[in-house]
């Protein structure tokens, strides 16, 4: 318990924060029965809030209102918004250095999404797998991929 209180008190360095976040997401998901069923909607949004809380401070121009708009599918076409999207997608293991990570994305869908979302997401992921192909800028690539997801996935969600 002391280790947890030290972590919460800020004794963990900034470089370890992504590992801590990943660990917290895993802890949230421990309630899943043998990973056979997806997360509840509450668990999905809790994991998303953690990712958003890490990325939003890195981009001060992304106000809570702008982040809420992105969450609803309003994707601004500016550098800060695109890089915020990239940050979240990298934390979700959907993007890595501007490249779409299809296998890890499908794994995340299985772990972090309620069962009612999965079929639409699998289909949309397949349709969007090349949306970022050939785009050199990481932030532009993430924006293009998320735009495709928004257009192709019936139940669009983003942290």
CSV table of C-alpha atoms in Angstrom, one decimal:
chain,number,residue,atom,x,y,z
A,1,UNK,CA,0.0,0.0,0.0
A,2,UNK,CA,2.9,2.3,0.7
A,3,UNK,CA,4.0,2.0,-3.0
A,4,UNK,CA,0.6,3.0,-4.1
A,5,UNK,CA,0.6,6.1,-1.8
A,6,UNK,CA,4.1,7.0,-3.1
A,7,UNK,CA,2.9,6.8,-6.7
A,8,UNK,CA,-0.2,8.9,-5.9
A,9,UNK,CA,2.0,11.4,-4.0
A,10,UNK,CA,4.1,11.9,-7.2
A,11,UNK,CA,7.2,10.1,-6.3
A,12,UNK,CA,7.3,8.3,-9.6
A,13,UNK,CA,9.3,10.1,-12.3
A,14,UNK,CA,7.6,11.5,-15.4
A,15,UNK,CA,9.3,8.8,-17.5
A,16,UNK,CA,7.5,6.1,-15.7
A,17,UNK,CA,4.0,7.6,-16.0
A,18,UNK,CA,3.1,5.8,-19.2
A,19,UNK,CA,3.9,2.4,-17.5
A,20,UNK,CA,1.9,3.5,-14.5
A,21,UNK,CA,-1.1,4.4,-16.7
A,22,UNK,CA,-0.9,1.1,-18.6
A,23,UNK,CA,-0.8,-0.7,-15.2
A,24,UNK,CA,-3.9,1.3,-14.1
A,25,UNK,CA,-5.7,0.3,-17.2
A,26,UNK,CA,-4.9,-3.3,-16.6
A,27,UNK,CA,-6.1,-3.0,-13.0
A,28,UNK,CA,-9.4,-1.6,-14.3
A,29,UNK,CA,-9.8,-4.6,-16.5
A,30,UNK,CA,-9.0,-7.3,-13.9
A,31,UNK,CA,-12.7,-7.6,-13.3
A,32,UNK,CA,-13.2,-9.0,-16.8
A,33,UNK,CA,-14.0,-12.7,-16.7
A,34,UNK,CA,-11.0,-14.3,-18.2
A,35,UNK,CA,-10.9,-11.6,-20.9
A,36,UNK,CA,-13.6,-13.5,-22.8
A,37,UNK,CA,-16.1,-10.7,-22.5
A,38,UNK,CA,-15.3,-7.1,-23.2
A,39,UNK,CA,-15.2,-4.3,-20.7
A,40,UNK,CA,-18.3,-2.5,-19.5
A,41,UNK,CA,-19.0,0.9,-20.9
A,42,UNK,CA,-18.0,2.4,-17.5
A,43,UNK,CA,-14.6,0.6,-17.7
A,44,UNK,CA,-14.0,1.7,-21.2
A,45,UNK,CA,-14.6,5.4,-20.4
A,46,UNK,CA,-12.5,5.1,-17.2
A,47,UNK,CA,-9.5,3.8,-19.3
A,48,UNK,CA,-10.2,6.6,-21.8
A,49,UNK,CA,-10.2,9.3,-19.1
A,50,UNK,CA,-6.7,8.1,-18.0
A,51,UNK,CA,-5.4,8.5,-21.5
A,52,UNK,CA,-7.0,11.8,-22.0
A,53,UNK,CA,-5.6,13.0,-18.6
A,54,UNK,CA,-2.1,12.2,-19.8
A,55,UNK,CA,-2.3,13.8,-23.3
A,56,UNK,CA,-4.4,16.9,-22.7
A,57,UNK,CA,-1.8,18.7,-20.5
A,58,UNK,CA,0.8,18.2,-23.3
A,59,UNK,CA,-1.3,20.3,-25.6
A,60,UNK,CA,-2.4,23.4,-23.7
A,61,UNK,CA,-4.4,24.7,-26.6
A,62,UNK,CA,-6.7,21.6,-26.3
A,63,UNK,CA,-9.3,22.9,-23.9
A,64,UNK,CA,-11.7,20.5,-22.2
A,65,UNK,CA,-14.3,21.8,-24.7
A,66,UNK,CA,-12.1,20.9,-27.7
A,67,UNK,CA,-11.3,17.5,-26.2
A,68,UNK,CA,-15.1,16.9,-25.7
A,69,UNK,CA,-15.7,17.9,-29.3
A,70,UNK,CA,-13.1,15.4,-30.5
A,71,UNK,CA,-14.7,12.8,-28.3
A,72,UNK,CA,-17.9,13.4,-30.2
A,73,UNK,CA,-16.3,13.3,-33.6
A,74,UNK,CA,-15.6,17.0,-34.3
A,75,UNK,CA,-12.0,16.7,-35.4
A,76,UNK,CA,-10.3,20.1,-35.8
A,77,UNK,CA,-7.8,20.4,-38.6
A,78,UNK,CA,-5.0,22.1,-36.7
A,79,UNK,CA,-1.6,20.9,-35.4
A,80,UNK,CA,-2.4,20.8,-31.7
A,81,UNK,CA,-5.6,18.8,-32.2
A,82,UNK,CA,-3.9,16.4,-34.6
A,83,UNK,CA,-1.0,15.9,-32.2
A,84,UNK,CA,-3.4,15.4,-29.2
A,85,UNK,CA,-5.2,12.7,-31.2
A,86,UNK,CA,-1.8,11.1,-32.0
A,87,UNK,CA,-0.9,11.1,-28.3
A,88,UNK,CA,-4.1,9.4,-27.3
A,89,UNK,CA,-3.9,6.9,-30.2
A,90,UNK,CA,-0.3,6.1,-29.3
A,91,UNK,CA,-1.3,5.5,-25.7
A,92,UNK,CA,-4.1,3.2,-27.0
A,93,UNK,CA,-1.5,1.4,-29.0
A,94,UNK,CA,-3.4,2.2,-32.2
A,95,UNK,CA,-0.6,4.3,-33.7
A,96,UNK,CA,3.2,4.0,-33.4
A,97,UNK,CA,5.5,6.5,-35.0
A,98,UNK,CA,2.8,7.4,-37.6
A,99,UNK,CA,2.0,3.8,-38.5
A,100,UNK,CA,-1.4,2.1,-37.8
A,101,UNK,CA,-1.0,-0.9,-35.5
A,102,UNK,CA,-3.9,-3.1,-36.7
A,103,UNK,CA,-3.1,-6.2,-34.5
A,104,UNK,CA,-2.7,-4.2,-31.3
A,105,UNK,CA,-5.8,-2.2,-32.1
A,106,UNK,CA,-7.9,-5.3,-32.5
A,107,UNK,CA,-6.5,-6.6,-29.2
A,108,UNK,CA,-7.5,-3.4,-27.5
A,109,UNK,CA,-11.0,-3.6,-29.0
A,110,UNK,CA,-11.3,-7.1,-27.4
A,111,UNK,CA,-10.1,-5.9,-24.0
A,112,UNK,CA,-11.5,-2.4,-23.7
A,113,UNK,CA,-14.7,-2.3,-25.6
A,114,UNK,CA,-18.2,-3.6,-24.6
A,115,UNK,CA,-19.3,-6.5,-26.7
A,116,UNK,CA,-22.0,-4.4,-28.4
A,117,UNK,CA,-19.3,-2.2,-30.0
A,118,UNK,CA,-16.9,-4.9,-31.2
A,119,UNK,CA,-18.5,-5.9,-34.6
A,120,UNK,CA,-18.7,-2.3,-35.8
A,121,UNK,CA,-15.1,-1.6,-34.7
A,122,UNK,CA,-13.7,-4.7,-36.3
A,123,UNK,CA,-15.4,-3.8,-39.6
A,124,UNK,CA,-14.3,-0.1,-39.4
A,125,UNK,CA,-10.7,-1.1,-38.5
A,126,UNK,CA,-10.6,-3.3,-41.6
A,127,UNK,CA,-12.0,-0.5,-43.8
A,128,UNK,CA,-9.6,2.1,-42.4
A,129,UNK,CA,-6.4,0.0,-42.2
A,130,UNK,CA,-4.8,2.1,-45.1
A,131,UNK,CA,-6.2,5.5,-44.1
A,132,UNK,CA,-2.8,6.7,-42.9
A,133,UNK,CA,-0.6,4.9,-45.4
A,134,UNK,CA,1.9,7.3,-47.1
A,135,UNK,CA,1.3,10.1,-44.6
A,136,UNK,CA,4.7,11.1,-43.3
A,137,UNK,CA,3.7,13.4,-40.4
A,138,UNK,CA,2.6,11.3,-37.3
A,139,UNK,CA,0.0,13.8,-36.2
A,140,UNK,CA,-1.5,14.0,-39.7
A,141,UNK,CA,-1.6,10.2,-39.9
A,142,UNK,CA,-3.4,9.9,-36.6
A,143,UNK,CA,-6.0,12.5,-37.7
A,144,UNK,CA,-6.6,10.7,-41.0
A,145,UNK,CA,-7.1,7.4,-39.3
A,146,UNK,CA,-9.4,8.8,-36.6
A,147,UNK,CA,-11.4,10.6,-39.3
A,148,UNK,CA,-11.8,7.3,-41.2
A,149,UNK,CA,-12.9,5.6,-37.9
A,150,UNK,CA,-15.4,8.3,-37.3
A,151,UNK,CA,-16.9,7.9,-40.7
A,152,UNK,CA,-16.9,4.1,-40.9
A,153,UNK,CA,-17.7,3.0,-37.3
A,154,UNK,CA,-21.3,3.1,-36.3
A,155,UNK,CA,-20.7,3.8,-32.6
A,156,UNK,CA,-17.8,6.2,-32.6
A,157,UNK,CA,-16.0,6.6,-29.3
A,158,UNK,CA,-12.7,8.4,-28.5
A,159,UNK,CA,-11.4,9.4,-25.0
